[in-house]
PDB file of C-alpha atoms in Angstrom:
ATOM      1  CA  MET A 908      13.195  16.522   1.488  1.00 65.00           C
ATOM      2  CA  THR A 909      10.093  18.209   3.048  1.00 68.00           C
ATOM      3  CA  VAL A 910       6.632  17.863   0.855  1.00 64.00           C
ATOM      4  CA  GLU A 911       3.430  20.002   1.289  1.00 65.00           C
ATOM      5  CA  PHE A 912       1.363  17.921   1.866  1.00 64.00           C
ATOM      6  CA  PRO A 913      -2.673  18.536   1.811  1.00 60.00           C
ATOM      7  CA  ILE A 914      -3.568  16.046   4.565  1.00 64.00           C
ATOM      8  CA  ASP A 915      -0.806  15.642   7.103  1.00 61.00           C
ATOM      9  CA  GLY A 916       0.869  18.949   6.119  1.00 64.00           C
ATOM     10  CA  LEU A 917       4.592  19.010   6.066  1.00 68.00           C
ATOM     11  CA  LEU A 918       5.599  15.857   5.477  1.00 67.00           C
ATOM     12  CA  GLU A 919       9.885  14.389   5.617  1.00 70.00           C
ATOM     13  CA  VAL A 920      10.502  12.297   2.713  1.00 68.00           C
ATOM     14  CA  SER A 921      13.281  10.298   1.628  1.00 71.00           C
ATOM     15  CA  PHE A 922      14.386   8.900  -1.237  1.00 75.00           C
ATOM     16  CA  LYS A 923      15.312   5.611   0.494  1.00 83.00           C
ATOM     17  CA  ASN A 924      11.420   5.210   0.853  1.00 88.00           C
ATOM     18  CA  ARG A 925      11.253   5.854  -3.031  1.00 90.00           C
ATOM     19  CA  PHE A 926      10.186   2.295  -4.831  1.00 95.00           C
ATOM     20  CA  ARG A 927       9.003   2.085  -8.900  1.00 94.00           C
ATOM     21  CA  LEU A 928       5.556   0.210  -9.318  1.00 94.00           C
ATOM     22  CA  ILE A 929       6.341  -2.006 -12.131  1.00 91.00           C
ATOM     23  CA  GLY A 930       3.035  -0.741 -14.041  1.00 88.00           C
ATOM     24  CA  GLY A 931       1.719   1.740 -11.651  1.00 86.00           C
ATOM     25  CA  ILE A 932      -1.338   1.516  -9.722  1.00 87.00           C
ATOM     26  CA  PRO A 933      -4.391   0.792 -11.817  1.00 83.00           C
ATOM     27  CA  GLY A 934      -6.279   4.452 -12.293  1.00 81.00           C
ATOM     28  CA  VAL A 935      -2.714   6.081 -12.463  1.00 82.00           C
ATOM     29  CA  THR A 936      -1.117   3.371 -14.487  1.00 83.00           C
ATOM     30  CA  GLU A 937       1.380   5.984 -16.327  1.00 87.00           C
ATOM     31  CA  HIS A 938       2.953   6.761 -12.822  1.00 88.00           C
ATOM     32  CA  GLU A 939       5.476   4.493 -11.501  1.00 92.00           C
ATOM     33  CA  TYR A 940       7.481   6.333  -8.750  1.00 92.00           C
ATOM     34  CA  PHE A 941       6.067   6.581  -5.474  1.00 92.00           C
ATOM     35  CA  ILE A 942       7.378   7.263  -2.067  1.00 90.00           C
ATOM     36  CA  VAL A 943       5.936   5.654   0.973  1.00 92.00           C
ATOM     37  CA  VAL A 944       5.495   8.075   4.171  1.00 88.00           C
ATOM     38  CA  PRO A 945       3.837   7.161   7.400  1.00 87.00           C
ATOM     39  CA  SER A 946       0.969   9.176   8.360  1.00 84.00           C
ATOM     40  CA  GLN A 947       1.474  11.945  10.892  1.00 77.00           C
ATOM     41  CA  LYS A 948      -2.047  12.266  12.048  1.00 76.00           C
ATOM     42  CA  ALA A 949      -3.166   8.574  11.586  1.00 80.00           C
ATOM     43  CA  GLU A 950      -0.765   6.097  12.648  1.00 84.00           C
ATOM     44  CA  PRO A 951      -0.303   3.084  11.835  1.00 91.00           C
ATOM     45  CA  PHE A 952      -1.325   4.211   8.438  1.00 92.00           C
ATOM     46  CA  TYR A 953       1.253   5.448   5.404  1.00 93.00           C
ATOM     47  CA  TRP A 954       0.882   7.279   2.457  1.00 90.00           C
ATOM     48  CA  LEU A 955       1.518   6.189  -1.026  1.00 92.00           C
ATOM     49  CA  LEU A 956       2.789   9.409  -2.885  1.00 88.00           C
ATOM     50  CA  ASP A 957       3.431  10.127  -6.182  1.00 88.00           C
ATOM     51  CA  GLU A 958       6.731  11.418  -6.664  1.00 85.00           C
ATOM     52  CA  GLY A 959       5.798  13.687  -9.596  1.00 83.00           C
ATOM     53  CA  ASP A 960       2.338  14.829  -8.467  1.00 84.00           C
ATOM     54  CA  GLN A 961       1.622  15.146  -4.805  1.00 77.00           C
ATOM     55  CA  ARG A 962      -2.115  15.222  -6.382  1.00 83.00           C
ATOM     56  CA  ILE A 963      -2.017  11.650  -6.306  1.00 87.00           C
ATOM     57  CA  PHE A 964      -1.798   9.748  -3.247  1.00 88.00           C
ATOM     58  CA  LEU A 965      -3.308   6.623  -1.413  1.00 92.00           C
ATOM     59  CA  LEU A 966      -3.738   5.585   1.968  1.00 93.00           C
ATOM     60  CA  ILE A 967      -2.204   2.292   2.860  1.00 96.00           C
ATOM     61  CA  LEU A 968      -2.104  -0.146   5.702  1.00 96.00           C
ATOM     62  CA  ASP A 969       0.084  -3.612   6.546  1.00 96.00           C
ATOM     63  CA  PRO A 970      -2.699  -5.418   6.538  1.00 96.00           C
ATOM     64  CA  GLN A 971      -1.201  -7.499   9.621  1.00 94.00           C
ATOM     65  CA  VAL A 972      -1.709  -4.875  11.747  1.00 93.00           C
ATOM     66  CA  VAL A 973      -5.620  -5.320  11.690  1.00 93.00           C
ATOM     67  CA  PHE A 974      -5.503  -8.770  10.101  1.00 94.00           C
ATOM     68  CA  GLN A 975      -2.610 -10.806  12.253  1.00 92.00           C
ATOM     69  CA  ASN A 976      -4.108 -13.918   9.927  1.00 93.00           C
ATOM     70  CA  TYR A 977      -3.744 -12.418   6.420  1.00 94.00           C
ATOM     71  CA  ASN A 978      -1.060 -14.514   4.533  1.00 93.00           C
ATOM     72  CA  PRO A 979      -1.669 -14.132   1.095  1.00 94.00           C
ATOM     73  CA  ARG A 980      -0.477 -16.432  -1.316  1.00 91.00           C
ATOM     74  CA  ILE A 981       1.877 -14.165  -3.558  1.00 90.00           C
ATOM     75  CA  ASN A 982       2.821 -16.178  -6.784  1.00 86.00           C
ATOM     76  CA  ARG A 983       6.867 -16.853  -6.760  1.00 88.00           C
ATOM     77  CA  ALA A 984       7.269 -15.934 -10.980  1.00 88.00           C
ATOM     78  CA  ASP A 985       5.355 -12.698 -10.287  1.00 86.00           C
ATOM     79  CA  LEU A 986       8.221 -11.821  -7.707  1.00 90.00           C
ATOM     80  CA  GLN A 987      10.949 -12.994  -9.659  1.00 88.00           C
ATOM     81  CA  THR A 988       9.631 -10.977 -12.786  1.00 85.00           C
ATOM     82  CA  ALA A 989       9.310  -7.817 -10.772  1.00 86.00           C
ATOM     83  CA  GLY A 990      13.308  -8.296  -9.152  1.00 87.00           C
ATOM     84  CA  ILE A 991      11.388  -8.545  -5.541  1.00 91.00           C
ATOM     85  CA  ASN A 992      13.222 -11.176  -3.104  1.00 89.00           C
ATOM     86  CA  GLU A 993      10.512 -13.468  -1.902  1.00 87.00           C
ATOM     87  CA  GLU A 994      12.022 -13.384   1.586  1.00 87.00           C
ATOM     88  CA  ASP A 995      12.865  -9.818   1.769  1.00 91.00           C
ATOM     89  CA  TYR A 996       9.589  -7.085   0.757  1.00 95.00           C
ATOM     90  CA  TYR A 997       7.316  -4.515   2.669  1.00 95.00           C
ATOM     91  CA  LEU A 998       3.198  -5.473   2.068  1.00 96.00           C
ATOM     92  CA  TYR A 999       0.517  -2.931   2.140  1.00 97.00           C
ATOM     93  CA  CYS A1000      -3.037  -2.785   1.004  1.00 97.00           C
ATOM     94  CA  ILE A1001      -5.130   0.486  -0.141  1.00 96.00           C
ATOM     95  CA  VAL A1002      -7.437   1.431   2.386  1.00 96.00           C
ATOM     96  CA  ASN A1003     -10.621   2.934   1.170  1.00 94.00           C
ATOM     97  CA  PHE A1004     -12.103   5.750   2.947  1.00 88.00           C
ATOM     98  CA  ALA A1005     -14.996   6.680   0.531  1.00 88.00           C
ATOM     99  CA  ASP A1006     -17.495   6.167   3.298  1.00 90.00           C
ATOM    100  CA  PRO A1007     -15.870   7.374   6.105  1.00 85.00           C
ATOM    101  CA  ASP A1008     -18.409   5.803   8.510  1.00 89.00           C
ATOM    102  CA  ASN A1009     -17.534   2.373   6.784  1.00 92.00           C
ATOM    103  CA  PRO A1010     -13.997   2.071   5.725  1.00 93.00           C
ATOM    104  CA  THR A1011     -12.444  -0.966   3.666  1.00 96.00           C
ATOM    105  CA  ILE A1012      -9.302  -1.932   2.888  1.00 96.00           C
ATOM    106  CA  ASN A1013      -8.674  -4.140  -0.195  1.00 97.00           C
ATOM    107  CA  LEU A1014      -6.871  -7.486   0.864  1.00 96.00           C
ATOM    108  CA  ARG A1015      -7.315  -8.863  -2.731  1.00 96.00           C
ATOM    109  CA  SER A1016      -4.757  -6.922  -4.434  1.00 95.00           C
ATOM    110  CA  PRO A1017      -1.809  -6.480  -1.892  1.00 96.00           C
ATOM    111  CA  ILE A1018       1.073  -3.932  -3.345  1.00 96.00           C
ATOM    112  CA  VAL A1019       4.215  -5.742  -2.343  1.00 96.00           C
ATOM    113  CA  LEU A1020       7.496  -3.522  -2.427  1.00 96.00           C
ATOM    114  CA  GLY A1021      11.326  -5.178  -2.422  1.00 95.00           C
ATOM    115  CA  LYS A1022      13.479  -3.968   0.528  1.00 93.00           C
ATOM    116  CA  GLU A1023      16.329  -4.102  -1.584  1.00 91.00           C
ATOM    117  CA  SER A1024      15.285  -3.587  -4.857  1.00 93.00           C
ATOM    118  CA  HIS A1025      13.293  -0.420  -4.168  1.00 94.00           C
ATOM    119  CA  VAL A1026      10.743  -2.049  -7.080  1.00 95.00           C
ATOM    120  CA  GLY A1027       7.510  -2.975  -6.448  1.00 94.00           C
ATOM    121  CA  ARG A1028       4.215  -4.203  -8.003  1.00 93.00           C
ATOM    122  CA  GLN A1029       0.626  -4.513  -7.326  1.00 93.00           C
ATOM    123  CA  MET A1030      -0.274  -7.793  -7.341  1.00 92.00           C
ATOM    124  CA  ILE A1031      -3.952  -9.299  -7.778  1.00 90.00           C
ATOM    125  CA  LEU A1032      -4.311 -12.805  -5.987  1.00 91.00           C
ATOM    126  CA  GLN A1033      -5.805 -15.494  -8.130  1.00 87.00           C
ATOM    127  CA  ASP A1034      -7.870 -17.203  -5.166  1.00 81.00           C
ATOM    128  CA  ASP A1035     -11.219 -15.426  -4.038  1.00 87.00           C
ATOM    129  CA  GLN A1036      -9.994 -15.814  -0.537  1.00 92.00           C
ATOM    130  CA  TYR A1037      -9.823 -12.121   0.550  1.00 95.00           C
ATOM    131  CA  ASP A1038     -11.877  -9.658  -0.683  1.00 95.00           C
ATOM    132  CA  ILE A1039     -11.236  -5.802  -2.558  1.00 94.00           C
ATOM    133  CA  ARG A1040     -13.676  -4.362  -0.019  1.00 95.00           C
ATOM    134  CA  THR A1041     -13.064  -5.921   3.355  1.00 95.00           C
ATOM    135  CA  PRO A1042     -14.672  -3.873   6.353  1.00 95.00           C
ATOM    136  CA  LEU A1043     -11.651  -2.259   7.845  1.00 90.00           C
ATOM    137  CA  LEU A1044     -13.642  -1.471  11.251  1.00 79.00           C
ATOM    138  CA  VAL A1045     -15.821  -3.955  13.000  1.00 58.00           C
ATOM    139  CA  HIS A1046     -19.241  -2.197  14.671  1.00 44.00           C
ATOM    140  CA  THR A1047     -20.080  -3.681  17.848  1.00 44.00           C
ATOM    141  CA  GLU A1048     -23.016  -2.984  19.831  1.00 45.00           C
ATOM    142  CA  VAL A1049     -22.190  -1.899  23.618  1.00 45.00           C
TER     143      VAL A1049
END
């Protein structure tokens, strides 16, 4: 299926990338079905598109692409309650470009998506090792 998307243009979406997010995402909790689509213009980012309303979308990223040591302690009971196999899931974090010069990533609340079950959940980590506004880019002086 092809979807007209305001940022990347036409996107080819597959229902094999469709996930039910239990409880939705804070701010859009009434929406539970999302499709994960690779960004055509901003690799390695992905779009988390609301299945029923393409005006609702989030930019997400596998955090280990940028933060190789990212290893959140995800509660095993939360995974089991959501029907997610603790050995077989995708892990993404929401990226915020509200300030384009200083994008951040929410490492405190990863989105866990079961590869087999196609069920997911945004997990709120209990420890404060990770921040909700972690700088995504490190600026260095040349």
